[in-house]
Coordinates of C-alpha atoms in Angstrom, one line a residue:
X323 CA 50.4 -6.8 -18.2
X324 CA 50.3 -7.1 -14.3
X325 CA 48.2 -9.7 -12.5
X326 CA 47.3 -8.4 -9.5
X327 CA 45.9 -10.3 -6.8
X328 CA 44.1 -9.4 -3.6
X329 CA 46.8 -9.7 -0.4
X330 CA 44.6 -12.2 1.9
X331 CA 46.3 -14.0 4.8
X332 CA 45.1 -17.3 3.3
X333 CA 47.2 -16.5 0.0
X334 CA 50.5 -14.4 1.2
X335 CA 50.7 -15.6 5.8
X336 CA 53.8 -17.7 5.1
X337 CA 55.3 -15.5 2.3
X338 CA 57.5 -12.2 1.6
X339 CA 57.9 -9.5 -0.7
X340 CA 61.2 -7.8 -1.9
X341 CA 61.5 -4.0 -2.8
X342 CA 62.2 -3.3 -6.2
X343 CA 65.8 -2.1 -6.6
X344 CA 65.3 -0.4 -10.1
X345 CA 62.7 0.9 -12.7
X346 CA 63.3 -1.6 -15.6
X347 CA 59.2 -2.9 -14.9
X348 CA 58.7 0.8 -15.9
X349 CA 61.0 0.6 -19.1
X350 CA 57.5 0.4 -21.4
X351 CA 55.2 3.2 -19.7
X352 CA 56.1 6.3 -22.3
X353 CA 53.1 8.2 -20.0
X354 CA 51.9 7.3 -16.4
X355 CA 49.1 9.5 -14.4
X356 CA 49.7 11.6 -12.1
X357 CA 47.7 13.3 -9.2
X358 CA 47.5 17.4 -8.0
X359 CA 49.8 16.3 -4.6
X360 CA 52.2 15.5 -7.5
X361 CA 52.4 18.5 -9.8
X362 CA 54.4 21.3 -7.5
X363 CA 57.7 18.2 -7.5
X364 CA 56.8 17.2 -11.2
X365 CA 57.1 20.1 -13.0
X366 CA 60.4 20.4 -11.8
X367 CA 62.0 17.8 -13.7
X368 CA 59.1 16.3 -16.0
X369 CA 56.8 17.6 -18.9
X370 CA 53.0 17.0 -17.7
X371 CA 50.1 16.9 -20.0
X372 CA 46.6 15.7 -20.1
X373 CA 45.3 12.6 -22.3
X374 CA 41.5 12.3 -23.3
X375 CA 39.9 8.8 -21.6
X376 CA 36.1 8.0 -21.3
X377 CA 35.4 11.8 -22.6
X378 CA 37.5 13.2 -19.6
X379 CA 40.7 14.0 -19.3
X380 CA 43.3 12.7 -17.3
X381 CA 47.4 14.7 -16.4
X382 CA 49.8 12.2 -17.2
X383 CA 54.3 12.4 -16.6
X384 CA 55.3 12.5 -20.2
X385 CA 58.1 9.9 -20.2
X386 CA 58.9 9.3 -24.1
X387 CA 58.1 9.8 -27.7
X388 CA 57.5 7.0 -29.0
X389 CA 55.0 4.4 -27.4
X390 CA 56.1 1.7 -25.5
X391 CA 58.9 4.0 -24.6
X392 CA 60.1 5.6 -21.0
X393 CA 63.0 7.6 -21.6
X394 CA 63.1 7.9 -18.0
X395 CA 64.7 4.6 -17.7
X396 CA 68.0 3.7 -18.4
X397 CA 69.4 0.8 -20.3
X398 CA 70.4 -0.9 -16.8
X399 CA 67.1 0.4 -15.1
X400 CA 67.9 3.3 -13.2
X401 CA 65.9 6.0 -13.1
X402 CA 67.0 9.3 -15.2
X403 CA 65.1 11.9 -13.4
X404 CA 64.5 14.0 -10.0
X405 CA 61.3 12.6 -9.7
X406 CA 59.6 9.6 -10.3
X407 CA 55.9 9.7 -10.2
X408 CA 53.8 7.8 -7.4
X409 CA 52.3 5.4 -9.9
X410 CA 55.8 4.2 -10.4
X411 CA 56.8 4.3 -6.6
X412 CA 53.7 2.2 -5.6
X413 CA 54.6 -0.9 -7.8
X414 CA 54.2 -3.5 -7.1
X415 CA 51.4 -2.5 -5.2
X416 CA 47.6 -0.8 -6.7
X417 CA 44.2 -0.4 -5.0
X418 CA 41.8 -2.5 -6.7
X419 CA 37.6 -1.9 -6.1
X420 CA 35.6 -4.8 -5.5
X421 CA 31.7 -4.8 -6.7
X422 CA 30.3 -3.5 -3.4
X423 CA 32.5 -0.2 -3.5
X424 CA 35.1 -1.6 -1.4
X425 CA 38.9 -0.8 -2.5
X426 CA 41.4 -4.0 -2.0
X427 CA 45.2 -3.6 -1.5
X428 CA 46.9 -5.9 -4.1
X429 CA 49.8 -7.4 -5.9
X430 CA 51.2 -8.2 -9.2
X431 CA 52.1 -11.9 -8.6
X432 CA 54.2 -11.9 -12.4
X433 CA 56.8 -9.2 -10.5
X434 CA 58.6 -11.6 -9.3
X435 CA 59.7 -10.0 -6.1
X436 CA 57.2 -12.8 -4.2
X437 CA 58.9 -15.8 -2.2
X438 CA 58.5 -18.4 -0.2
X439 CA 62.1 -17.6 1.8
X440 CA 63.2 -15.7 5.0
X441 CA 64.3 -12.7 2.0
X442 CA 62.3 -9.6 2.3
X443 CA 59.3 -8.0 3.8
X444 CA 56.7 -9.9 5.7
X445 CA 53.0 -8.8 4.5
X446 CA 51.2 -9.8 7.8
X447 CA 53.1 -9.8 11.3
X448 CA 52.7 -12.3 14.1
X449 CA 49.1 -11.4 15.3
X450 CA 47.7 -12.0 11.5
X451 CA 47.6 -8.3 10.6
X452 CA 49.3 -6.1 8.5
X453 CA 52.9 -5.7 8.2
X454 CA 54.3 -1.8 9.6
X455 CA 55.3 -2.0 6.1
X456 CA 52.4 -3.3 4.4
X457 CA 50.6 -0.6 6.3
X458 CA 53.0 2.3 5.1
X459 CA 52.5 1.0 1.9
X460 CA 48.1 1.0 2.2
X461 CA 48.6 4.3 3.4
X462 CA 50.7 5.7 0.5
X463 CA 48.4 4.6 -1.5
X464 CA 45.2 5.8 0.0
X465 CA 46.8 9.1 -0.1
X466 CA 46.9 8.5 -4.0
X467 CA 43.9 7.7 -4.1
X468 CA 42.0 10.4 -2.0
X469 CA 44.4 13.0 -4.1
X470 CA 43.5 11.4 -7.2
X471 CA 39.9 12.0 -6.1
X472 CA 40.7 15.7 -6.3
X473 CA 42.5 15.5 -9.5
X474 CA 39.2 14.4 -11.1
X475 CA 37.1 16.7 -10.1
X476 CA 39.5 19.3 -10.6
X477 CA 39.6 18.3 -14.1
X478 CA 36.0 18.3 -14.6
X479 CA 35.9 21.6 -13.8
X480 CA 39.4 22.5 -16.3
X481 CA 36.9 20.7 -19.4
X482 CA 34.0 22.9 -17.8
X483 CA 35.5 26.1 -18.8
X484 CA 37.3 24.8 -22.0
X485 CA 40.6 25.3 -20.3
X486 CA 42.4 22.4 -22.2
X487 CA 43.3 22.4 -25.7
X488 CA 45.1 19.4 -28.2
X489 CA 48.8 20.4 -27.5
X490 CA 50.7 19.0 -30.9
X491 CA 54.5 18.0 -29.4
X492 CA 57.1 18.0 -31.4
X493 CA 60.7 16.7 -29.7
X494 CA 64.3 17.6 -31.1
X495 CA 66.3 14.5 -31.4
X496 CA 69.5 13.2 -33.2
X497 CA 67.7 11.1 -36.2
X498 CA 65.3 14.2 -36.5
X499 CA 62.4 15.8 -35.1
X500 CA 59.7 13.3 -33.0
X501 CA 56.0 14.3 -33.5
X502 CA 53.9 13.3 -30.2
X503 CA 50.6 13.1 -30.4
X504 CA 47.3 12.1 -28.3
X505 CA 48.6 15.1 -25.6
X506 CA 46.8 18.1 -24.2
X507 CA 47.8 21.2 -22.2
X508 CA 46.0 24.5 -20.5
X509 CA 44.9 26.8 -23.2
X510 CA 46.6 30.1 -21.2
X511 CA 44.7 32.1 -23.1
X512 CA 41.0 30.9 -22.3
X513 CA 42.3 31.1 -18.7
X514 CA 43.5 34.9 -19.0
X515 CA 39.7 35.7 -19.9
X516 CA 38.3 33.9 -17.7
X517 CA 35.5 35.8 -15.7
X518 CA 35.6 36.7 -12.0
X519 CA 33.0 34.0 -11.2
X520 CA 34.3 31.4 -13.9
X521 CA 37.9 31.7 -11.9
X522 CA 36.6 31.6 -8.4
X523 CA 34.9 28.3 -9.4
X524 CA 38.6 26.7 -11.0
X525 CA 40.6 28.0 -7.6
X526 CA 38.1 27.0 -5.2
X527 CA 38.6 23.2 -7.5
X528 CA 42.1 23.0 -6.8
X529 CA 42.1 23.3 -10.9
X530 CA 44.0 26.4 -11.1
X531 CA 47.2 24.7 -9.3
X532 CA 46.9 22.4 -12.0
X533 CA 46.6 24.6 -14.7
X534 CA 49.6 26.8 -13.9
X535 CA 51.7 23.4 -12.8
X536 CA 51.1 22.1 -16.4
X537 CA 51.7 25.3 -17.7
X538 CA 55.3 25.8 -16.0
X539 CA 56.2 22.2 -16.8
X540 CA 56.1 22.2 -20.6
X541 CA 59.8 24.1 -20.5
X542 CA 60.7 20.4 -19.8
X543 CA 60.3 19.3 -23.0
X544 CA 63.9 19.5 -23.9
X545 CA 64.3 16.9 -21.4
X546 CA 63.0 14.3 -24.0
X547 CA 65.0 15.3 -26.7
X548 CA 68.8 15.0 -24.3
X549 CA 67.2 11.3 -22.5
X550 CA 66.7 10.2 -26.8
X551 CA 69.9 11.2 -27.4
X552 CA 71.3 9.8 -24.4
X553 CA 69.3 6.2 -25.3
X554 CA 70.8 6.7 -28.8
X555 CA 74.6 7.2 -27.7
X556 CA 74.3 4.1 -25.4
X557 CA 73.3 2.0 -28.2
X558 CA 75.4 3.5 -30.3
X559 CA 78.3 2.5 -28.4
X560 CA 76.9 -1.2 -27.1
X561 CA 76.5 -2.0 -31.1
X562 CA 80.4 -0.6 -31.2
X563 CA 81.5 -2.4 -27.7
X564 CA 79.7 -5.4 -28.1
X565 CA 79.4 -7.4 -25.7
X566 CA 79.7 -4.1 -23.6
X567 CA 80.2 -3.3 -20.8
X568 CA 77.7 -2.4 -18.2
X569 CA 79.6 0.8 -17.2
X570 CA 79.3 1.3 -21.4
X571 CA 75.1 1.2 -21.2
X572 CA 74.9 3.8 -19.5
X573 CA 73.6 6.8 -19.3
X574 CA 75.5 9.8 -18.4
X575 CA 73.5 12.6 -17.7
X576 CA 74.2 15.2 -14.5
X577 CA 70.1 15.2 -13.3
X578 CA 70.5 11.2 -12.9
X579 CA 68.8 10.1 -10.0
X580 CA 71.1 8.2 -7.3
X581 CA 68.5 6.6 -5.0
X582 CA 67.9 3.2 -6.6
X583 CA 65.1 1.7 -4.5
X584 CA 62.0 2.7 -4.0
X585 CA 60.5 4.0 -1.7
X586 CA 56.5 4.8 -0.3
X587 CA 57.5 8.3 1.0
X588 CA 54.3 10.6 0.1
X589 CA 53.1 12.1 -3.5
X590 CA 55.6 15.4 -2.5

């Protein structure tokens, strides 16, 4: 688990941070959320659903099928993919609320990307106050969080009109077919009836974006079952190679994604 701490000056004046130069932190997170500035790139590349959490619901990037699984990452931590969803670009960064309503940027200290050296990125500049980059990366991810804002309601007014349904996944692989569960998607045809007013009410939301989005992304779902196959070959030919190679872990697929380090470039 992360341990995020609050950036103060009193904690992090003297010290730097490093950017992350690959997705292996991400190698566990078989779902991650994502917010409506993110659906139009998503959908492109990655199957989105909705997961049920404190009786609402919540679109997630569907990464794997299994738990404890991203797909998405290869053996040597690259990311195989188009897009890669702004809870991923943010890390090692969150927003954290403190009691009186205030939000806090933070940390995770366990990243390991902190030091004490001249290496990396300053988090306060000479005058005590934020880093340019340590204000780029606040204002990424207030824009996550004021979009994410959005998403909620939006998907308060999806549940409203009993526009999501349990969506029962089940992903063609090599050693068989992968049953998914815990997902949900748009039922299209309680949209199709809804009434004049009843539609009016999702579009002026920001929920019917959403709903089509999700709707167009679930002909990703093939995705999964090539990334398990491609995760299966590479082990496959590490158990035959041993002790490979690193050019023999990895994965070979045309959509990999050649931009390594992240970066705090927007939700689109």
């Amino acid at each position: 688990m992360p341990n995020f701490h609050p950036i103060s000056t009193d904690r992090y004046a003297n010290k730097r941070w490093r950017r992350v130069a690959g997705y292996s932190f991400a190698a566990h997170e078989a779902i991650v959320p994502l917010t409506a500035g993110e659906f139009p790139r998503a959908l492109l590349s990655l199957p989105i659903a909705f997961v049920e959490q404190n009786e609402t619901f919540i679109p997630v990037a569907v990464l794997g099928v299994a738990t404890g699984r991203n797909l998405f990452v290869t053996p040597d931590g690259r990311w195989a993919g188009k897009y890669i969803p702004a809870a991923i670009r943010s890390y090692p960064f969150c927003l954290a609320n403190r009691n009186e309503g205030q939000q806090v940027l933070c940390i995770d200290e366990d990243s390991g990307l902190i030091g004490d050296g001249s290496e990396g990125e300053p988090f306060f500049d000479d005058a005590g106050g934020p880093s340019s980059v340590i204000q780029e990366v606040l204002n990424f991810l207030t824009q996550i969080e004021n979009s994410r804002q959005v998403t909620v309601n939006a998907c308060a007014v999806l549940k409203k009109h009993a526009l999501i349904k349990a969506w029962p996944i089940t992903v063609k692989t090599q050693t068989g077919d992968q049953p998914v569960g815990g997902l949900f998607q748009i039922d299209e045809a309680v949209l199709n009836q809804l009434s004049a007013e009843a539609l009016r009410e999702v579009a002026q939301a920001g929920a019917l974006v959403i709903a089509y989005c999700q709707l167009l992304s679930m002909q990703q779902l093939p995705v999964l079952g090539e990334l398990a196959e491609a995760h299966a070959s590479a082990a496959a030919h590490a158990a035959a190679h041993a002790p490979a190679s690193a050019a023999g872990q990895e994965l070979t697929l045309d959509y990999l994604n050649k931009n390594e380090t992240l970066s705090f470039s927007g939700l689109r």
